[in-house]
Amino acid sequence: MAPLLEVKDLRTRFSTDDGPLQAVDGVSFNVEPGQVLGIVGESGCGKSVTCLTIMGLNDKRSTTSTGEVLFRGEDLLRASPKRLREIRGNEIAMIFQDPMTSLNPVHTIGKQLTEAVLLHRDVSRKQAAARALELLEAVRIPRAERRIGDYPHQFSGGMRQRVMIAMALINSPDVLIADEPTTALDVTTQAQILELLKQLQQDFGTAIIMITHDLGVVAETCDDVVVMYSAKVVEHAEVDEIFERPAHPYTWGLMGSLPRLNAIVDRLQQIPGQPPSLLNPPRGCRFHPRCPYTMAVCKEKVPPLEPHPGGVFHEQACHLDPATKEREAAKLLESVAGVGAS
Amino acid sequence: MLQYLIRRLLWAGVLFLAVTIVTYVIFFLVPANPARLAAGQSATPERVREVEKFLGLDQPVYVQYGNFLKRLVLEGSLGQSFLTRQSVNEEILRAAPITASLVFGAMIMVLMLAIPLGILSALRPRSLLDRTAMTYVLIGISLPSFWIGLMLSYLIGYKLQLTPIAGYCEVISVQEAAICGGLTDWAYHMLLPWFTLAIVTAGTYVRFVRAEVMETMHQDYVRTARAKGAPERTVMRSHILRNAMLPVVTMIGMDIGLLLGGAIFIEAVFGLPGLGGTALEAIQRFDLPTLQGVVIFGALAIITLTLIVDLLYAWIDPRIRLS
Amino acid sequence: MKRRIWTSVGMTVMGSTLLVAAMFAGTAAGGTAAADKQQVKAGGTLRIVSRSDFDYVDPALSYFSHSWNMMSATHIQLLYYPHVEGPAGGRLSPMAAQGFPKVSNGGKTYTFTIKKGFKFSNGTNVTAVNFKRAFDRGLSKATQSPASSFLDDVKSYRTIGSYQFQVTMKKVAPDFLSRMSMMFFSAVPTDAPFTAEGIKAPVVSAGPYYLKEWNQKASALVVRNPFWKNNQEPFKSLGYSNNIDEYRWIVGPDPATQRLMCERGEADVCGFPPAQAKELVDKYGINKGRFYVKPATTLWYIAMNTSRGIFQNNVKLRQAVSHAIDRRFMVAQHGFLAGKRTDQFLPPPMPGFKDWNIYSVKGPNYTRAKSLAQGKTRDGKAVMYTFNTAQGPPIAQSVQFNLKQIGIDVEIKQFDRVVQHEKAATRGEPFDLMLEGWGMDYPDPSNFINVLLDGRRIQADNNVNVSYFNNPTFNARMDKANSLSGQARLTAYGLLDRDIMRDQAPVAAYIATNARVFTSTAVGCYGYTSIQGTLLTKLCRN
């Protein structure tokens, strides 16, 4: 089966007052129908920009994008604005991080939902409203028929995110891009939302791109995961594979810094240092200033994204030899026993 | 809501008292005798004393104020002008609609001018259009309104003869003595005054609209709207403007209230017989009752309009309405 | 060499002054002649534009000069000052009265006989009761009329039959007849109410026109009195042309706008910003049509406080001041052609005026001033009050400079005009010099000299004698002059003017103002007297 979405060597550059900023620097991945792909990384690594580029939501005047984004064979980067508008909210939908600010405060949620329908379907208002109600019930808003006339500020954060999800799925898109959908919510609500997303994904058959900085979320929900660092992909594999055999020092750092319930530690392990400035990234491997395993070559040569031996799909970009990687990975997993794919 | 209204009305009452007391105090602080002015230069001392008695100026100030309040509350009357002995109520009722027509007409022009300009500037920040607009704004808020009025009156009215130089025409019940009248005459004569007042006021609004639109443009829900596939037109109208214009409503209300007190300069330049002219003459001729009348009307206008605007805002912003 | 230059400068100045004076004299005499030369078109409307509205249209209450100007066309009085330029316009003459009244009772009783034939605009005849009604209203407490100040010395009045009106005074007051020309004493209908608010338009009156409509702060309309027959007696001998059918007043526009309106023909008689006077003269000339300059009767002067401080009992110093001030500069501050330099108390158009040439009107005469001031400057300090707008500050500074040359340091204090006026009127206010002005109420010299210089009228406040001048000899002379009539009266006042100003110098006068009017091309037959203002009964359209 052909992939639903093919991102090939995507590069996005912003022109800022301080100079050009390469926010996405050669990102490639595929999304299959019904698949959940996670994109994980620190703030500013380019994961959100990648998805905004897919949707064409960057500011046109200051953004240049190269590469290809093939949606069912159609290159979205070269599509007309009209075509993009047809696709957005219809075939590809996106939900955002902060549900408190992502809904228009002066329109009822009913109106915003029906708007989403009427933009893409030639139906009457009543039919659109009925559809909106359907979705509200699907996302499990209690007493949906009463709440459909309420305003966003009358809902809690978790409820609002459900409404956002309803709005995104209302036209049965093939791809849902979820940009850190639970980051702004408390842990309990987070679990509920993730549960909901999994359910809906099965019911609707939608593919999901889950952007997150939280490996826990990835473990919960994703089939495949892309690890990004400083506008580049540093590791890409199936979830089980990456949790059992992580093959990049950054991924090790991410896993090591997860809080654990079943171990007593004095301090959370951090990855030392700060993410590099994208205006002036380091030479060679961008992670080398913070990497405990830096070698001379890391400072000169950008490590290419290459397969990791093992028989399954696993790409990584690191100069370390495979044997060292296996060894270090095993050491790490021992110390974080208890966390991982279950 | 009722509690809110009652509180506002009580507060309005307090404001009234404060405003009227201050007017009285300032008036009587100035060392001039209104009775002497009203009596004329050749009045005998007895005559001046007679006039003082007639105008109630022989009483202590607080007694005069008490009488004024009593008359206002019990009879709803603002008294009679020291100078012309006409009912101040009548004078205010005559002049207020003229000022109101000036202010409302100008506000409409302001909105027609400032909103599109502000939006366009926000959409294209630092473009040539934006820079030109901001320069115009700076000029508009810096230049005195009477200078602009005189220049326009001279250039457009006198030199180019596109509009009348000055004057006011009644819309309805046109008198025989009037040299013009009727709707077209009225509008024709109001064009320059509206335009002058609009130029002066629009500057602040362009800046304000620009700032509001720029801020709203970057809100998350605007991004959501685009992510839904909404065309720019809808995004602008239903999402950006619908939110950005809310504070503009408040500002308009306040401005109208302030201007209703008398757009003095514009009225003076174009010879419009509105509250501005009434106030100016009352000040120059020490006509306390008329002055007090205009002050009260101005205060009333501001208080009422801010109240209306607050209620309106509460109604159109669901976050306030339903809290 | 220097002296020769100054001589030539002096001669040029003198020459131009004479030229200007000649122009005025020429217009006074030849004004009517010029009018005859123009094509007189009958009929039409003229529009007069005014910054401020009439105060009242009720003759009992109205006091503004432009209200009186309107009433000069709509009302009739027993006596009037004819609507002609020149000396005839300054001679009190009978109007509704048949000749001057019969004087009896030792000069205290006047009996007027009313001409038959005048009619109100509603057709009723004008009889003696209509003049009595004016008196009733003037004195009524219910009306609160300013006229009561001018009827203070009236003992009683009555009608005798239908056509005789008799007034008895408390004491002899020869200026009484002149007072009768004031608008307060116009004929009014017998049902004219006693109301403090004043009657409104339409106003029933007996003049050649009547006020048909008055929209306050907006407009007014004056139209012909259908019962006035200009080619018959008693109307004919008044000499009115009454060419214009209607006069309309436009109220509101400021001077700059007014000027533009008359340029464009949107109005016919206008004001203008004083600063534009020179430009208008350059463009239209003086009294050649469009721009008119006519003598008026307002005097501006520097009053010296004779009741205290440096000027008390100090005649020589006061005279020195009158020699030291620079009248040319001071007049220039009022504007181009704003007035005529003077050093006397009676303004030139006032009946009784004679030019005595007492002080220098050309410029300061420091030689004379210094010699007079020698040893008289006491502590050398003086305080001058002035107002803070228009010519107030520069004139004060000019005086300050001039007086410095004769050894006096002047401290200037500026006030709002109304406040300054109030302070001037308060006895005991600590000033030495005061910039003040006085406009005539009616054209009798007593209205200046007795009112402004009689020391017995001084009280705690509301004073108009702002030099607080109280000289018993001159008080007695004022009484004497005021008891005379006819030429004797005028001569006596002319001498009083000279003697007070020369021998006592309580004030240093500097300007008698002009009226300056700008008209559109439509206005012809323009005439103006300081008493009536623009002669509405004489204008015509071109």
XYZ file of C-alpha atoms in Angstrom, chain B residues 30-34 36-52 54 80-87 90-91 94 150 153-154 157-161 163-168 170 174-179 189 267-273 277-278 280-281 284-286 290, chain C residues 47 51-56 61 63-64 141-150 152 195-198 200 212-221 223 246 248-254 256-257 260-261 263-264 266 283 416 418-419 421-423 425 437-441 447 451 459 462-464:
142
model
C -12.404 84.323 39.497
C -12.508 87.894 40.769
C -15.169 89.286 38.481
C -18.711 90.384 39.122
C -21.171 88.758 36.722
C -21.828 94.132 36.761
C -21.226 92.527 33.395
C -24.882 91.784 32.970
C -25.913 95.278 34.059
C -23.766 97.094 31.510
C -20.955 99.623 31.737
C -23.071 102.636 32.664
C -25.162 100.950 35.328
C -25.648 102.935 38.498
C -24.580 101.186 41.706
C -28.216 100.706 42.648
C -28.840 99.077 39.323
C -25.916 96.705 39.795
C -27.222 95.762 43.210
C -30.638 95.212 41.716
C -29.150 92.914 39.113
C -27.228 91.031 41.772
C -32.248 89.460 40.435
C -31.775 81.132 33.239
C -28.807 82.652 31.497
C -27.324 85.646 33.286
C -26.906 87.335 29.992
C -29.964 86.617 27.900
C -32.305 85.446 30.632
C -33.359 82.560 28.407
C -34.000 79.140 29.848
C -33.924 75.453 26.020
C -30.488 76.610 24.997
C -31.262 73.788 20.904
C -9.288 76.838 8.830
C -12.314 75.913 4.937
C -9.969 78.134 2.991
C -14.477 75.994 0.695
C -13.020 79.235 -0.534
C -10.412 78.433 -3.170
C -11.883 75.343 -4.766
C -15.478 76.194 -3.911
C -18.117 73.109 -0.158
C -19.571 76.110 1.654
C -17.056 78.127 3.643
C -18.994 77.921 6.889
C -22.429 78.002 8.430
C -25.129 75.679 9.593
C -31.413 73.228 9.809
C -36.449 75.546 8.222
C -37.128 79.158 9.118
C -37.686 81.892 6.593
C -34.747 83.870 7.881
C -32.362 81.049 7.236
C -30.312 81.284 4.078
C -22.540 72.324 5.112
C -17.687 74.693 15.942
C -15.908 78.018 16.229
C -14.166 77.721 12.871
C -17.255 76.649 10.956
C -19.734 78.777 12.830
C -21.816 75.861 14.042
C -24.151 77.024 16.803
C -20.007 77.904 20.987
C -22.474 78.092 23.840
C -17.243 79.493 24.939
C -19.577 82.440 25.084
C -16.254 84.761 28.182
C -19.322 86.503 29.487
C -19.360 84.934 32.932
C -25.367 78.416 30.922
C -26.751 89.624 4.458
C -19.803 86.513 15.387
C -22.225 86.857 18.235
C -25.962 86.966 18.294
C -28.198 89.851 19.379
C -28.449 89.849 23.144
C -32.137 90.751 22.999
C -33.380 95.091 27.275
C -27.629 96.720 24.890
C -25.216 95.228 22.329
C -38.892 95.932 38.295
C -40.343 93.051 36.366
C -38.429 93.964 33.225
C -35.076 94.606 34.948
C -34.078 96.938 32.164
C -30.707 98.719 31.858
C -32.776 101.767 30.909
C -33.537 102.364 34.546
C -29.989 103.673 35.000
C -30.728 106.350 32.428
C -32.626 107.677 37.446
C -41.012 90.530 31.129
C -37.460 90.041 32.233
C -36.880 87.617 29.372
C -37.706 90.084 26.649
C -39.146 87.664 20.732
C -39.870 89.263 11.311
C -37.868 86.344 12.538
C -35.088 85.630 15.004
C -33.587 82.142 15.278
C -31.281 82.446 18.226
C -27.615 81.873 17.531
C -28.471 81.215 13.902
C -30.185 83.883 11.826
C -32.506 86.845 11.779
C -34.709 88.421 9.163
C -38.329 93.047 6.322
C -34.683 92.584 3.449
C -30.639 88.882 6.922
C -28.239 88.222 9.754
C -26.010 85.168 9.767
C -24.716 84.443 13.245
C -21.683 82.424 14.207
C -18.724 82.438 11.822
C -15.411 83.653 13.180
C -11.447 84.719 9.282
C -14.418 82.882 7.884
C -13.908 84.738 3.130
C -17.668 84.845 3.004
C -14.914 87.746 -0.648
C -17.026 84.975 -2.106
C -21.774 84.395 0.609
C -6.375 95.048 -2.246
C -7.860 88.380 32.061
C -12.824 90.869 32.751
C -10.748 90.471 35.887
C -11.772 95.546 34.492
C -13.119 94.425 37.827
C -9.933 95.378 39.631
C -13.381 99.330 39.321
C -11.211 102.042 27.320
C -14.657 103.587 27.173
C -17.248 103.404 24.453
C -19.944 106.026 24.183
C -23.492 105.264 25.338
C -21.228 110.650 28.867
C -19.308 109.765 33.977
C -17.644 104.335 45.655
C -18.214 99.296 40.283
C -16.287 102.458 39.493
C -15.694 103.689 35.977
